[in-house]
PDB file of N, CA and C in Angstrom:
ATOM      1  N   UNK E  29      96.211  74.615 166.152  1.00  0.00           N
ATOM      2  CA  UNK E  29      96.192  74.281 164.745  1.00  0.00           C
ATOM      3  C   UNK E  29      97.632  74.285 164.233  1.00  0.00           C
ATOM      4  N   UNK E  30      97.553  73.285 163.414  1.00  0.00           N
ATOM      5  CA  UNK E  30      99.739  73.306 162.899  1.00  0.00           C
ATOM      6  C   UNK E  30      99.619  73.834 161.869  1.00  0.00           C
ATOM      7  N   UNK E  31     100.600  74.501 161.948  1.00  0.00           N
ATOM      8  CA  UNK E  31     101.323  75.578 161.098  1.00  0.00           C
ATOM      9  C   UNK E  31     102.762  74.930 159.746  1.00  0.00           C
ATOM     10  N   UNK E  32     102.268  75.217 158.721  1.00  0.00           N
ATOM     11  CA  UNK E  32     102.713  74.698 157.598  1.00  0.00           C
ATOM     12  C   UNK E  32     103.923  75.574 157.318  1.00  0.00           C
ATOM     13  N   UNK E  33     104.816  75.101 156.716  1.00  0.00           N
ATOM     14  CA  UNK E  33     105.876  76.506 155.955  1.00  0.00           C
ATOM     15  C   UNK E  33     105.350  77.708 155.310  1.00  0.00           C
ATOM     16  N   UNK E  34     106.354  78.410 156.396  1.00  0.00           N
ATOM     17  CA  UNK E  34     106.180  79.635 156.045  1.00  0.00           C
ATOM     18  C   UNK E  34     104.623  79.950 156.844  1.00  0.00           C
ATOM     19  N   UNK E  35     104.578  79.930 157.673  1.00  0.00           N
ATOM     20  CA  UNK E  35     103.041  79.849 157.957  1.00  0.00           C
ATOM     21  C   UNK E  35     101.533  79.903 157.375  1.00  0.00           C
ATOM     22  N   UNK E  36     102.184  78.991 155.950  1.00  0.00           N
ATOM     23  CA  UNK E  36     101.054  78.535 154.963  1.00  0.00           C
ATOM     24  C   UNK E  36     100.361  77.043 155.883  1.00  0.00           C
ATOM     25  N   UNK E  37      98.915  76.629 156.085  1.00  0.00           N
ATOM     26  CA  UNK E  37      97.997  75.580 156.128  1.00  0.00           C
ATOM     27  C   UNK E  37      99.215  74.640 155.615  1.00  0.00           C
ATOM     28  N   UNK E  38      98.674  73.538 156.077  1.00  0.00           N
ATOM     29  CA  UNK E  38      99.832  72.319 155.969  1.00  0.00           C
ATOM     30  C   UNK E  38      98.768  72.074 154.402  1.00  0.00           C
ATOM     31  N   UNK E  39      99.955  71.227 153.545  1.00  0.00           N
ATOM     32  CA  UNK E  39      99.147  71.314 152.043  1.00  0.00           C
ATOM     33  C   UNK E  39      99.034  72.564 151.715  1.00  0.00           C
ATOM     34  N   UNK E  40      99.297  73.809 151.794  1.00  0.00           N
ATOM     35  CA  UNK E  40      99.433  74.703 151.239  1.00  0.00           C
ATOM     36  C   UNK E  40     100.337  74.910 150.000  1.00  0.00           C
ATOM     37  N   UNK E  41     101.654  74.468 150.298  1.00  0.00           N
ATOM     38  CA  UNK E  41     103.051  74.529 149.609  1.00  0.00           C
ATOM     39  C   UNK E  41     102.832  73.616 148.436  1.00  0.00           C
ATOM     40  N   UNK E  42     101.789  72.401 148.570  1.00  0.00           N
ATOM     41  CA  UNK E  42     101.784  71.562 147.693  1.00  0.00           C
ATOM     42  C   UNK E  42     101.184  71.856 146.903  1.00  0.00           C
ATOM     43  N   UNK E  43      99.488  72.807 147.219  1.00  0.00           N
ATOM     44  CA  UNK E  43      98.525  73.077 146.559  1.00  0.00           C
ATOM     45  C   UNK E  43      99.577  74.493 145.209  1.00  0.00           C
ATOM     46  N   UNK E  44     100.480  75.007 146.234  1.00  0.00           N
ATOM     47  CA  UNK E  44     101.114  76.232 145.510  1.00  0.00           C
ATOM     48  C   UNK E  44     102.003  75.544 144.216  1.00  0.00           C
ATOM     49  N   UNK E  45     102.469  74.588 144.832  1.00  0.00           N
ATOM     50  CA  UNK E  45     103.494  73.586 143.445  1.00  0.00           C
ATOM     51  C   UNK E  45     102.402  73.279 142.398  1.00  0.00           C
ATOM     52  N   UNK E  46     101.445  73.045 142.635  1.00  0.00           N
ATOM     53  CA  UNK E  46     100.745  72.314 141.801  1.00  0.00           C
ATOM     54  C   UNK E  46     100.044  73.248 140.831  1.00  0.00           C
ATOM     55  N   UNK E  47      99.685  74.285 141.537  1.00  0.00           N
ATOM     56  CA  UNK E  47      98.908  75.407 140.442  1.00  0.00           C
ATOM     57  C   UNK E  47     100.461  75.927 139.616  1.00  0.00           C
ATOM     58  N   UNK E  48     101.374  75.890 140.105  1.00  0.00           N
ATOM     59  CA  UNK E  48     102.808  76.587 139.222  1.00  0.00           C
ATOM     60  C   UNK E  48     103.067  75.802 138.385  1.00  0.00           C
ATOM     61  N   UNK E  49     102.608  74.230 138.753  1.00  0.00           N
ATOM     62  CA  UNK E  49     103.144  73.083 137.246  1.00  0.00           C
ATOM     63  C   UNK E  49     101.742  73.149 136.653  1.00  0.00           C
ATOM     64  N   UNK E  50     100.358  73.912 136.744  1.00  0.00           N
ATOM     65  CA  UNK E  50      99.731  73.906 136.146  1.00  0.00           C
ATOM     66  C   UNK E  50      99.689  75.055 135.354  1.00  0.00           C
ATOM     67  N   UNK E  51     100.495  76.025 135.601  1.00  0.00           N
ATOM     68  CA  UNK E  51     100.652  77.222 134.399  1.00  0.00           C
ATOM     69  C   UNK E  51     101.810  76.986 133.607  1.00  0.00           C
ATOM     70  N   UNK E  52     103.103  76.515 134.430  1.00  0.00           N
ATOM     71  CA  UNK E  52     104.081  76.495 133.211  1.00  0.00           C
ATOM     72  C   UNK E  52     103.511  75.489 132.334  1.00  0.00           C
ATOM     73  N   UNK E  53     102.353  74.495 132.215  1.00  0.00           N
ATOM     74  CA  UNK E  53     101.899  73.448 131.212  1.00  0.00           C
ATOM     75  C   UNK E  53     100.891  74.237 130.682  1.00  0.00           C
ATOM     76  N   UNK E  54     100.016  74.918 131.059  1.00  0.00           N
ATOM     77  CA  UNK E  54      99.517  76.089 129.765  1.00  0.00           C
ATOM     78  C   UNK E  54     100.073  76.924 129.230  1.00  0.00           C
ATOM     79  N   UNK E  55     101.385  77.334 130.110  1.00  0.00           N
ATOM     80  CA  UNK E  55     102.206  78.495 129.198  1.00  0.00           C
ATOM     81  C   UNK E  55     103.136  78.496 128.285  1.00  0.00           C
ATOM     82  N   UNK E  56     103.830  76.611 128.417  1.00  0.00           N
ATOM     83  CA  UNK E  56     104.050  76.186 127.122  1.00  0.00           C
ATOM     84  C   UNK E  56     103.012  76.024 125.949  1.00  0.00           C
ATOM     85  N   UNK E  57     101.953  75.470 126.901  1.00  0.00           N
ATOM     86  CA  UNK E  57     101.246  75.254 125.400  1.00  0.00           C
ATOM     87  C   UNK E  57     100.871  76.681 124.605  1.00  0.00           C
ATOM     88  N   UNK E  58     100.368  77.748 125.447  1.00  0.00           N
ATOM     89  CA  UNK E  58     100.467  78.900 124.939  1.00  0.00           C
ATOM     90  C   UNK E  58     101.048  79.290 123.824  1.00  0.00           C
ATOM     91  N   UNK E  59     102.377  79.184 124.076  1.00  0.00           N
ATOM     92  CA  UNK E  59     103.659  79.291 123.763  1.00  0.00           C
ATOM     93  C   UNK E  59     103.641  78.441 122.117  1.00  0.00           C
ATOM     94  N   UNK E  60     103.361  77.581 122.029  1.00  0.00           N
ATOM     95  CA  UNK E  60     102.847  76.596 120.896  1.00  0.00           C
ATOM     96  C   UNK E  60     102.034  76.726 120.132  1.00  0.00           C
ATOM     97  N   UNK E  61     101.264  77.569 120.893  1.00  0.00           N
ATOM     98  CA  UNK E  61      99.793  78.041 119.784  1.00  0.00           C
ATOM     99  C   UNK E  61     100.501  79.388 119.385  1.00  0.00           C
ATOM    100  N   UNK E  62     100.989  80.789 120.072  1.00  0.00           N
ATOM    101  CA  UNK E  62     101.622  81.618 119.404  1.00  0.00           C
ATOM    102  C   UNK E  62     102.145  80.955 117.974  1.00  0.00           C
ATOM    103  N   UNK E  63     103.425  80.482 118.139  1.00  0.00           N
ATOM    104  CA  UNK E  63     104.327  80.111 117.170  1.00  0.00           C
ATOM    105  C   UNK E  63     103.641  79.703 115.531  1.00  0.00           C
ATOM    106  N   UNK E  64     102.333  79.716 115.698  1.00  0.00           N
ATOM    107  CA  UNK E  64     101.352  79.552 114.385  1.00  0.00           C
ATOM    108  C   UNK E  64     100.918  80.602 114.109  1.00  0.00           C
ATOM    109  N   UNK E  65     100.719  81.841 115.465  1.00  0.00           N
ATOM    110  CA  UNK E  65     100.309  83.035 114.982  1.00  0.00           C
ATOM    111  C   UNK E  65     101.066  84.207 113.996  1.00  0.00           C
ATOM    112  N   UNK E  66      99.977  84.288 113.494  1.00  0.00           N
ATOM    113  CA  UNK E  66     101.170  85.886 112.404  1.00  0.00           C
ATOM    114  C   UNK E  66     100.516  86.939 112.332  1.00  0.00           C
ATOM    115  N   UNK E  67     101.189  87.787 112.152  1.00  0.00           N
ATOM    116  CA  UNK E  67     100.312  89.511 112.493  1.00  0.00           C
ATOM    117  C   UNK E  67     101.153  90.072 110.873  1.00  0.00           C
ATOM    118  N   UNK E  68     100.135  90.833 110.411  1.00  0.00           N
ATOM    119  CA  UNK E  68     100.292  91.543 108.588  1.00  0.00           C
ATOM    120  C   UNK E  68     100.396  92.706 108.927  1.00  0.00           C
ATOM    121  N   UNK E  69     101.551  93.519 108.732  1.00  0.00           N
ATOM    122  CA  UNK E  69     101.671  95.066 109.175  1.00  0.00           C
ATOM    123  C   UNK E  69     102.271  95.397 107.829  1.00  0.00           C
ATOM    124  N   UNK E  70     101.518  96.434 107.387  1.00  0.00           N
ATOM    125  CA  UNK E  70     102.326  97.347 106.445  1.00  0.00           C
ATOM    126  C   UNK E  70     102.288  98.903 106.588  1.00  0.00           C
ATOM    127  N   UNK E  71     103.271  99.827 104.954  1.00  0.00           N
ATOM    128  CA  UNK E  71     103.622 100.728 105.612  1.00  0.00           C
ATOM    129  C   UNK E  71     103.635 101.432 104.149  1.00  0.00           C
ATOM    130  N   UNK E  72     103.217 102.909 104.040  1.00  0.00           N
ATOM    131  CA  UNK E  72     103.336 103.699 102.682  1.00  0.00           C
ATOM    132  C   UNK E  72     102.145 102.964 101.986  1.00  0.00           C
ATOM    133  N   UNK E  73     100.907 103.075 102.592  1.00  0.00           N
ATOM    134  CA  UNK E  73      99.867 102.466 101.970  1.00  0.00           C
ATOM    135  C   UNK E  73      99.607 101.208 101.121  1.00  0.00           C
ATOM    136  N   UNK E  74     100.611 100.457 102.274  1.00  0.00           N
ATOM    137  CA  UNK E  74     100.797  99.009 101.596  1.00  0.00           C
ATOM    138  C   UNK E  74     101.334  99.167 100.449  1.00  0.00           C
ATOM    139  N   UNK E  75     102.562  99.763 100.399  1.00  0.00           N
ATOM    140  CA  UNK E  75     103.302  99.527  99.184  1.00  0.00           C
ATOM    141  C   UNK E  75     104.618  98.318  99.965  1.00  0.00           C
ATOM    142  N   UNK E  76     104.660  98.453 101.694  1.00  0.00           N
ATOM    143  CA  UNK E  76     105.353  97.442 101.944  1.00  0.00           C
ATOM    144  C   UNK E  76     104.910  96.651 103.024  1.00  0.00           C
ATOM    145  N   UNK E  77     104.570  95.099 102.562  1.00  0.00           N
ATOM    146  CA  UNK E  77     104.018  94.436 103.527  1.00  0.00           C
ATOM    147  C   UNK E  77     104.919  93.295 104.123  1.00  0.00           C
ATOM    148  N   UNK E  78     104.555  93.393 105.802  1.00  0.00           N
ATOM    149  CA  UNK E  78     105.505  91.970 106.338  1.00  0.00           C
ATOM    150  C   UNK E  78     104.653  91.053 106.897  1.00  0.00           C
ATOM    151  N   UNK E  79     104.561  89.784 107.310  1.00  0.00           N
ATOM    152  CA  UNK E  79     104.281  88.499 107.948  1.00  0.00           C
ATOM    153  C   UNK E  79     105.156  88.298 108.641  1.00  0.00           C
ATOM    154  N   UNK E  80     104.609  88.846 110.225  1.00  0.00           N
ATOM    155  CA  UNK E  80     105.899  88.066 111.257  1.00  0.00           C
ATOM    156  C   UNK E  80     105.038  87.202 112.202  1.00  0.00           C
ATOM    157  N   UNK E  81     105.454  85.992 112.520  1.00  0.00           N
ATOM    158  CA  UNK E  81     105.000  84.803 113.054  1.00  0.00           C
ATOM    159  C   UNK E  81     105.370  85.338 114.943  1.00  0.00           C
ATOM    160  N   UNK E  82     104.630  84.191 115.501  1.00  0.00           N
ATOM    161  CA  UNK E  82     105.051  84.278 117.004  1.00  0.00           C
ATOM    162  C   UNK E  82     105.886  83.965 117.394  1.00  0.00           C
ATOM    163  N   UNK E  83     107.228  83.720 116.616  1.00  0.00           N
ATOM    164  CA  UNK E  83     108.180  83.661 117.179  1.00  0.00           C
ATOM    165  C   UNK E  83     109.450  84.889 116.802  1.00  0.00           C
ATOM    166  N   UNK E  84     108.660  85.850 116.227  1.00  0.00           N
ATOM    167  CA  UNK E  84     109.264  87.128 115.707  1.00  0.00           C
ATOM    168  C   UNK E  84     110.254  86.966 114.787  1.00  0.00           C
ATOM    169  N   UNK E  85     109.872  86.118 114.226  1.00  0.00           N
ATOM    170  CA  UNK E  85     110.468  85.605 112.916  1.00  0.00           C
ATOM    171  C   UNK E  85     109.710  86.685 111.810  1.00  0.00           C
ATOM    172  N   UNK E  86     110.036  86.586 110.389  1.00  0.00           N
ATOM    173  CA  UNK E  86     109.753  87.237 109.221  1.00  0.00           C
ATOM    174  C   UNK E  86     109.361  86.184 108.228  1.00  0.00           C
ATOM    175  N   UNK E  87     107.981  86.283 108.020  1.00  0.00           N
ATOM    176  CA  UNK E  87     107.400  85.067 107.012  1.00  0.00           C
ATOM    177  C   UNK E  87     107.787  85.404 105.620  1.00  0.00           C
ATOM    178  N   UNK E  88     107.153  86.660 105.337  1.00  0.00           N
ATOM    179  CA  UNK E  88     107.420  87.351 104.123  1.00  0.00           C
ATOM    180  C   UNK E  88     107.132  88.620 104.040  1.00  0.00           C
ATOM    181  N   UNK E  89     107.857  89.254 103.288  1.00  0.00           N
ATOM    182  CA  UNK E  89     107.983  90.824 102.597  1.00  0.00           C
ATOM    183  C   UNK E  89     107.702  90.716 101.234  1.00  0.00           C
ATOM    184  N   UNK E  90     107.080  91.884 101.062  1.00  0.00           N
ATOM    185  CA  UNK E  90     105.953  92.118  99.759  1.00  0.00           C
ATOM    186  C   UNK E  90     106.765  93.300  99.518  1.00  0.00           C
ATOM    187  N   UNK E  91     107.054  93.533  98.650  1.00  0.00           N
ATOM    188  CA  UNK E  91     107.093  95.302  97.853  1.00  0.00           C
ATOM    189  C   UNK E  91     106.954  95.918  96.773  1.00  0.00           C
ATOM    190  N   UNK E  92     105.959  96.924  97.035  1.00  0.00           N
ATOM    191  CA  UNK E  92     105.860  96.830  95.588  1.00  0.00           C
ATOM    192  C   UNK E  92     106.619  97.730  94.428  1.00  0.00           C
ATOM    193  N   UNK E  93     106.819  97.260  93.199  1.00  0.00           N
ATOM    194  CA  UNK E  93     107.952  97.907  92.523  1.00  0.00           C
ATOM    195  C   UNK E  93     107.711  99.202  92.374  1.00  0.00           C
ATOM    196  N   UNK E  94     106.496 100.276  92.875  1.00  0.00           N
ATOM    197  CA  UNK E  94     106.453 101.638  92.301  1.00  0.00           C
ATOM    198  C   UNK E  94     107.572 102.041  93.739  1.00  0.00           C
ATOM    199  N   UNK E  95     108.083 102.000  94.854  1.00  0.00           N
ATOM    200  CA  UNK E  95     108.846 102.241  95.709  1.00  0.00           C
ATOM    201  C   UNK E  95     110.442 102.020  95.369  1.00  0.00           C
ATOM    202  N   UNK E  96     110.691 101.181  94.789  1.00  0.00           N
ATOM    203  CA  UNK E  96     111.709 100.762  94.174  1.00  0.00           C
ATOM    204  C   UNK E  96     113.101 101.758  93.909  1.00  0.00           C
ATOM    205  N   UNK E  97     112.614 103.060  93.440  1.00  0.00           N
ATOM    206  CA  UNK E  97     113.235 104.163  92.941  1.00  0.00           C
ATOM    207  C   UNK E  97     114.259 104.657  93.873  1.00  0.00           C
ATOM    208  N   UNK E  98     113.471 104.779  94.854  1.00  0.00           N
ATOM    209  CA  UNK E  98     113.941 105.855  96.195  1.00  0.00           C
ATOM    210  C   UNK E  98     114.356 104.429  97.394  1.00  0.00           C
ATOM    211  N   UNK E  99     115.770 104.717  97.652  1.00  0.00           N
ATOM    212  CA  UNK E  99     116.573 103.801  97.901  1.00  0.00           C
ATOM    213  C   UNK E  99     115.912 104.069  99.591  1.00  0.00           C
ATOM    214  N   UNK E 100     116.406 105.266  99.997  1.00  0.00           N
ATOM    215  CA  UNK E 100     116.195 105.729 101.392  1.00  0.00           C
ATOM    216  C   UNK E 100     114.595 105.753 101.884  1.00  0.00           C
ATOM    217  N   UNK E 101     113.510 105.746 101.280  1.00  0.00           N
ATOM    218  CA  UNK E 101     112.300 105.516 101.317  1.00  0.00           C
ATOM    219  C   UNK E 101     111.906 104.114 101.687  1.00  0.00           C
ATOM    220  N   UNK E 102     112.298 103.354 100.911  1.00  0.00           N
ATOM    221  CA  UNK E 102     112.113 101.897 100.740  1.00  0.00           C
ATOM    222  C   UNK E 102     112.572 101.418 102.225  1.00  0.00           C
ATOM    223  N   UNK E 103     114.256 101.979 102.951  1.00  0.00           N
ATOM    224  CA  UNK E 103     114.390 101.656 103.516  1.00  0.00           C
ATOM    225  C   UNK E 103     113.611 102.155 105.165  1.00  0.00           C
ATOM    226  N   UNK E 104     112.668 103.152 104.834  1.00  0.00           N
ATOM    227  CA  UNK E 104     112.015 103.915 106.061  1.00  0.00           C
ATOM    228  C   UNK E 104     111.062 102.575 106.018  1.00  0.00           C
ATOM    229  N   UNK E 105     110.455 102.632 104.744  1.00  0.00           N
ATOM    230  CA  UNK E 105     108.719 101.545 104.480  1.00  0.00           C
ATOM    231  C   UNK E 105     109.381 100.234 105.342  1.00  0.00           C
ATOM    232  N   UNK E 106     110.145  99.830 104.488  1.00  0.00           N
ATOM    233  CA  UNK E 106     110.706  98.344 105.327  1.00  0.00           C
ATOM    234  C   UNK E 106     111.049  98.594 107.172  1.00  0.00           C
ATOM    235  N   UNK E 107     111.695  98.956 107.200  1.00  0.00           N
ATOM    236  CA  UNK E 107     111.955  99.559 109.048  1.00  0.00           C
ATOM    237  C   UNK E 107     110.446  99.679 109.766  1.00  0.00           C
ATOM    238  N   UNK E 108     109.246 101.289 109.124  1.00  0.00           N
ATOM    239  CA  UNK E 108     108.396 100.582 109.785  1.00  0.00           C
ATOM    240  C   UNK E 108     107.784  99.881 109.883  1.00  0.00           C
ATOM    241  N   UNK E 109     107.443  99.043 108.638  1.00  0.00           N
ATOM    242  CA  UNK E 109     106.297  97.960 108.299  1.00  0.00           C
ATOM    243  C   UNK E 109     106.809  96.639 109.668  1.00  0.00           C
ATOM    244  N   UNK E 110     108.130  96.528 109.708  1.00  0.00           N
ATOM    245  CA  UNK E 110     108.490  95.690 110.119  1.00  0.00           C
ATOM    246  C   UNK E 110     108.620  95.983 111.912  1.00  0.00           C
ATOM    247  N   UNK E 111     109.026  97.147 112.225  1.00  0.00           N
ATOM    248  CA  UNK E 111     108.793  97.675 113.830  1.00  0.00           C
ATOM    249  C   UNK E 111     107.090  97.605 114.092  1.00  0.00           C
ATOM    250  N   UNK E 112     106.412  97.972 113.300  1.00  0.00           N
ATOM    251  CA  UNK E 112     104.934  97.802 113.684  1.00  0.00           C
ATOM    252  C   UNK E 112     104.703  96.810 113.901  1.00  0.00           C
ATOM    253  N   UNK E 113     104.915  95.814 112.743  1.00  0.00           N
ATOM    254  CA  UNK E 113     104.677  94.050 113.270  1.00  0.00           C
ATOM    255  C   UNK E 113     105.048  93.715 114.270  1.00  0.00           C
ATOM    256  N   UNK E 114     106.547  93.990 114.794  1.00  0.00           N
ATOM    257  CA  UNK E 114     106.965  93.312 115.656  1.00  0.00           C
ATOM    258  C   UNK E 114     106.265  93.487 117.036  1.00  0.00           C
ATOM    259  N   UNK E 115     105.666  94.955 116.945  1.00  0.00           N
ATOM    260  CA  UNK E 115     104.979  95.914 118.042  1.00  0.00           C
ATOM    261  C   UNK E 115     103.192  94.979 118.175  1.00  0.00           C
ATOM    262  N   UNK E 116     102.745  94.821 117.398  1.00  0.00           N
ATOM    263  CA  UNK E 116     101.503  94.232 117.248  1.00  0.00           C
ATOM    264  C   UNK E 116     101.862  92.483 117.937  1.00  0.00           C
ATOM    265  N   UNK E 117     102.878  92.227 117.493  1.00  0.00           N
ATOM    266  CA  UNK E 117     103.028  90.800 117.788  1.00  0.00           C
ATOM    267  C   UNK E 117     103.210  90.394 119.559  1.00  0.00           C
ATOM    268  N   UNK E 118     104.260  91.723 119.927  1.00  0.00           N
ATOM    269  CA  UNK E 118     104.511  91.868 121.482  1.00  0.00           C
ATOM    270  C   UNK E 118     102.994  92.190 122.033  1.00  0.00           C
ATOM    271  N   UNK E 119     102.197  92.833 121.572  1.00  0.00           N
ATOM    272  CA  UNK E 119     100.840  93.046 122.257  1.00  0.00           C
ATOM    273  C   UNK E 119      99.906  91.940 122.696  1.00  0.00           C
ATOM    274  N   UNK E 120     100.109  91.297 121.045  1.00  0.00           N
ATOM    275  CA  UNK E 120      99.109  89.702 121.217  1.00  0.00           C
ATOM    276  C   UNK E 120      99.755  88.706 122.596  1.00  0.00           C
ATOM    277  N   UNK E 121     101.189  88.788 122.377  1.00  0.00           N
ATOM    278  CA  UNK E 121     101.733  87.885 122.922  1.00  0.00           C
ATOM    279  C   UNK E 121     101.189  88.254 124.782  1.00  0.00           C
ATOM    280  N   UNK E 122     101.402  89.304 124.950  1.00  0.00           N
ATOM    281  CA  UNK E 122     101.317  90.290 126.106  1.00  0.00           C
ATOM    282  C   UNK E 122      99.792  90.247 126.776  1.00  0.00           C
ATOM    283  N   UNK E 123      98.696  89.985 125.854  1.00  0.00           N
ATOM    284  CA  UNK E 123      97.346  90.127 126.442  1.00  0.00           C
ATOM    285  C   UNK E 123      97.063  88.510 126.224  1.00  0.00           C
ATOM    286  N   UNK E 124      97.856  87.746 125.914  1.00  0.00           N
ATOM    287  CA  UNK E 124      97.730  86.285 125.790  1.00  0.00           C
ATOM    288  C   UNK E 124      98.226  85.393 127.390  1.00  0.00           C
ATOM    289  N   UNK E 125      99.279  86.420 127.595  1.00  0.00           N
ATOM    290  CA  UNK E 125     100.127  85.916 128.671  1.00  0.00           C
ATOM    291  C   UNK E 125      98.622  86.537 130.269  1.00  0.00           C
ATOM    292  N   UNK E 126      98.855  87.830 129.676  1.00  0.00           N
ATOM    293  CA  UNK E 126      97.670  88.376 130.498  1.00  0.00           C
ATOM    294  C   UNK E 126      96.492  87.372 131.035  1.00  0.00           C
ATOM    295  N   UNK E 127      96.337  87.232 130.408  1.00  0.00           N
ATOM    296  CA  UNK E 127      94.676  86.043 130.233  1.00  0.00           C
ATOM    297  C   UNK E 127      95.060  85.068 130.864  1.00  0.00           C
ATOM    298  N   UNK E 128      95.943  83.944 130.944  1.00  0.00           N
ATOM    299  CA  UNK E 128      96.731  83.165 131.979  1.00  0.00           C
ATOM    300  C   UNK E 128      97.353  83.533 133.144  1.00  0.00           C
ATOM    301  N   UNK E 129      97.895  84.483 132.843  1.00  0.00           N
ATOM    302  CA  UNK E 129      98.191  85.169 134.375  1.00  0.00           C
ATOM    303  C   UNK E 129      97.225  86.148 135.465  1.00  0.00           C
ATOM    304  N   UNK E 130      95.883  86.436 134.730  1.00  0.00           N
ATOM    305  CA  UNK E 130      95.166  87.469 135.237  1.00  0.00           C
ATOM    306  C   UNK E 130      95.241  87.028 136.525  1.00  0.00           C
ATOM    307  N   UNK E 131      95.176  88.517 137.608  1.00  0.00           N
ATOM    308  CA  UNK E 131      94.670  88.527 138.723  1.00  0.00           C
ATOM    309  C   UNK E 131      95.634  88.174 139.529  1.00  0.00           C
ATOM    310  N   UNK E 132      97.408  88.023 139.165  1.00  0.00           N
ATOM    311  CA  UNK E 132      98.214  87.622 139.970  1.00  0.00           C
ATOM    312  C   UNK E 132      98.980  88.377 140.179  1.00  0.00           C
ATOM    313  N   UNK E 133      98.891  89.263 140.024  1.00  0.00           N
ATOM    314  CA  UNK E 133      99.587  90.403 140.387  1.00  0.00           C
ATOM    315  C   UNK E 133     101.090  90.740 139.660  1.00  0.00           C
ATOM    316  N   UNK E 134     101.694  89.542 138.872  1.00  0.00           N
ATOM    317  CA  UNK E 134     102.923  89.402 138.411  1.00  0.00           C
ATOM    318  C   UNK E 134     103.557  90.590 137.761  1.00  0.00           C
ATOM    319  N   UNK E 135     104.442  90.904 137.988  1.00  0.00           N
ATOM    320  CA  UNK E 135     105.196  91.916 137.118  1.00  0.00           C
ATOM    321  C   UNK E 135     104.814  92.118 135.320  1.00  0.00           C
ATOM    322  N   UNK E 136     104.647  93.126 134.749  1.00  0.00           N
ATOM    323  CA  UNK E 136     104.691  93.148 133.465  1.00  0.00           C
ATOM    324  C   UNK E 136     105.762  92.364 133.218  1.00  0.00           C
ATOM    325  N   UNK E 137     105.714  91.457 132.041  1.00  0.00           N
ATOM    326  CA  UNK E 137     107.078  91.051 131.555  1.00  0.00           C
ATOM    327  C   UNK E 137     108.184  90.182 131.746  1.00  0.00           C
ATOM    328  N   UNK E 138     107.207  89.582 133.069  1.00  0.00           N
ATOM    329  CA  UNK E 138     108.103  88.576 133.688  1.00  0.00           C
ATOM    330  C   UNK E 138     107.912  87.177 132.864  1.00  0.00           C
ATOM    331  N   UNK E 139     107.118  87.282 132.045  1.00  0.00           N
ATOM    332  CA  UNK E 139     107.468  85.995 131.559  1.00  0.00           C
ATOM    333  C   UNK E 139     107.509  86.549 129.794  1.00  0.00           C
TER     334      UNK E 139
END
């Protein structure tokens, strides 16, 4: 029986190209559908709210004026409202990538 590269089945290497141009074309599109997604995190009982999109961008910040006072407060609310989002957004993105990649053993994070 002949022996293909790497001692992959002859058509092996091709079948392997072909499933790899068939994920980087879902993982752009992936990638495309994120960029519409947005995750709402707030912080101090929603006295500060953010909208960060899938591309970890910042849609909008809300605050509300009873926080206003306390300079160093405002700036804790804003910091976490906005580390949480960003944290929620890496998750979606992360169990999105998951779901396309299941079962391949790939490194966390490699893509």
């Amino acid at each position: 029986m002949a022996k293909g590269f790497g001692g992959m089945p002859p058509g092996g290497m091709n079948n392997l190209m072909k499933q790899a141009q068939k994920m980087q074309k879902q993982m752009a599109q992936m990638q495309e559908e994120l960029k519409s997604k947005t995750i709402e995190s707030s912080s101090g009982g929603g006295a500060v709210k953010v909208v960060i999109n899938g591309e970890h961008m910042i849609e909008s910040l809300t605050i509300d004026e009873t926080v206003l006072d306390d300079v160093e407060m405002l700036q804790d609310l804003v910091m976490t409202a906005i580390n949480e989002g960003m944290r929620q957004m890496d998750e979606m993105v992360n169990n999105q990538m998951s779901k396309l990649t299941g079962g391949m053993g790939l490194p966390p994070g490699l893509f």
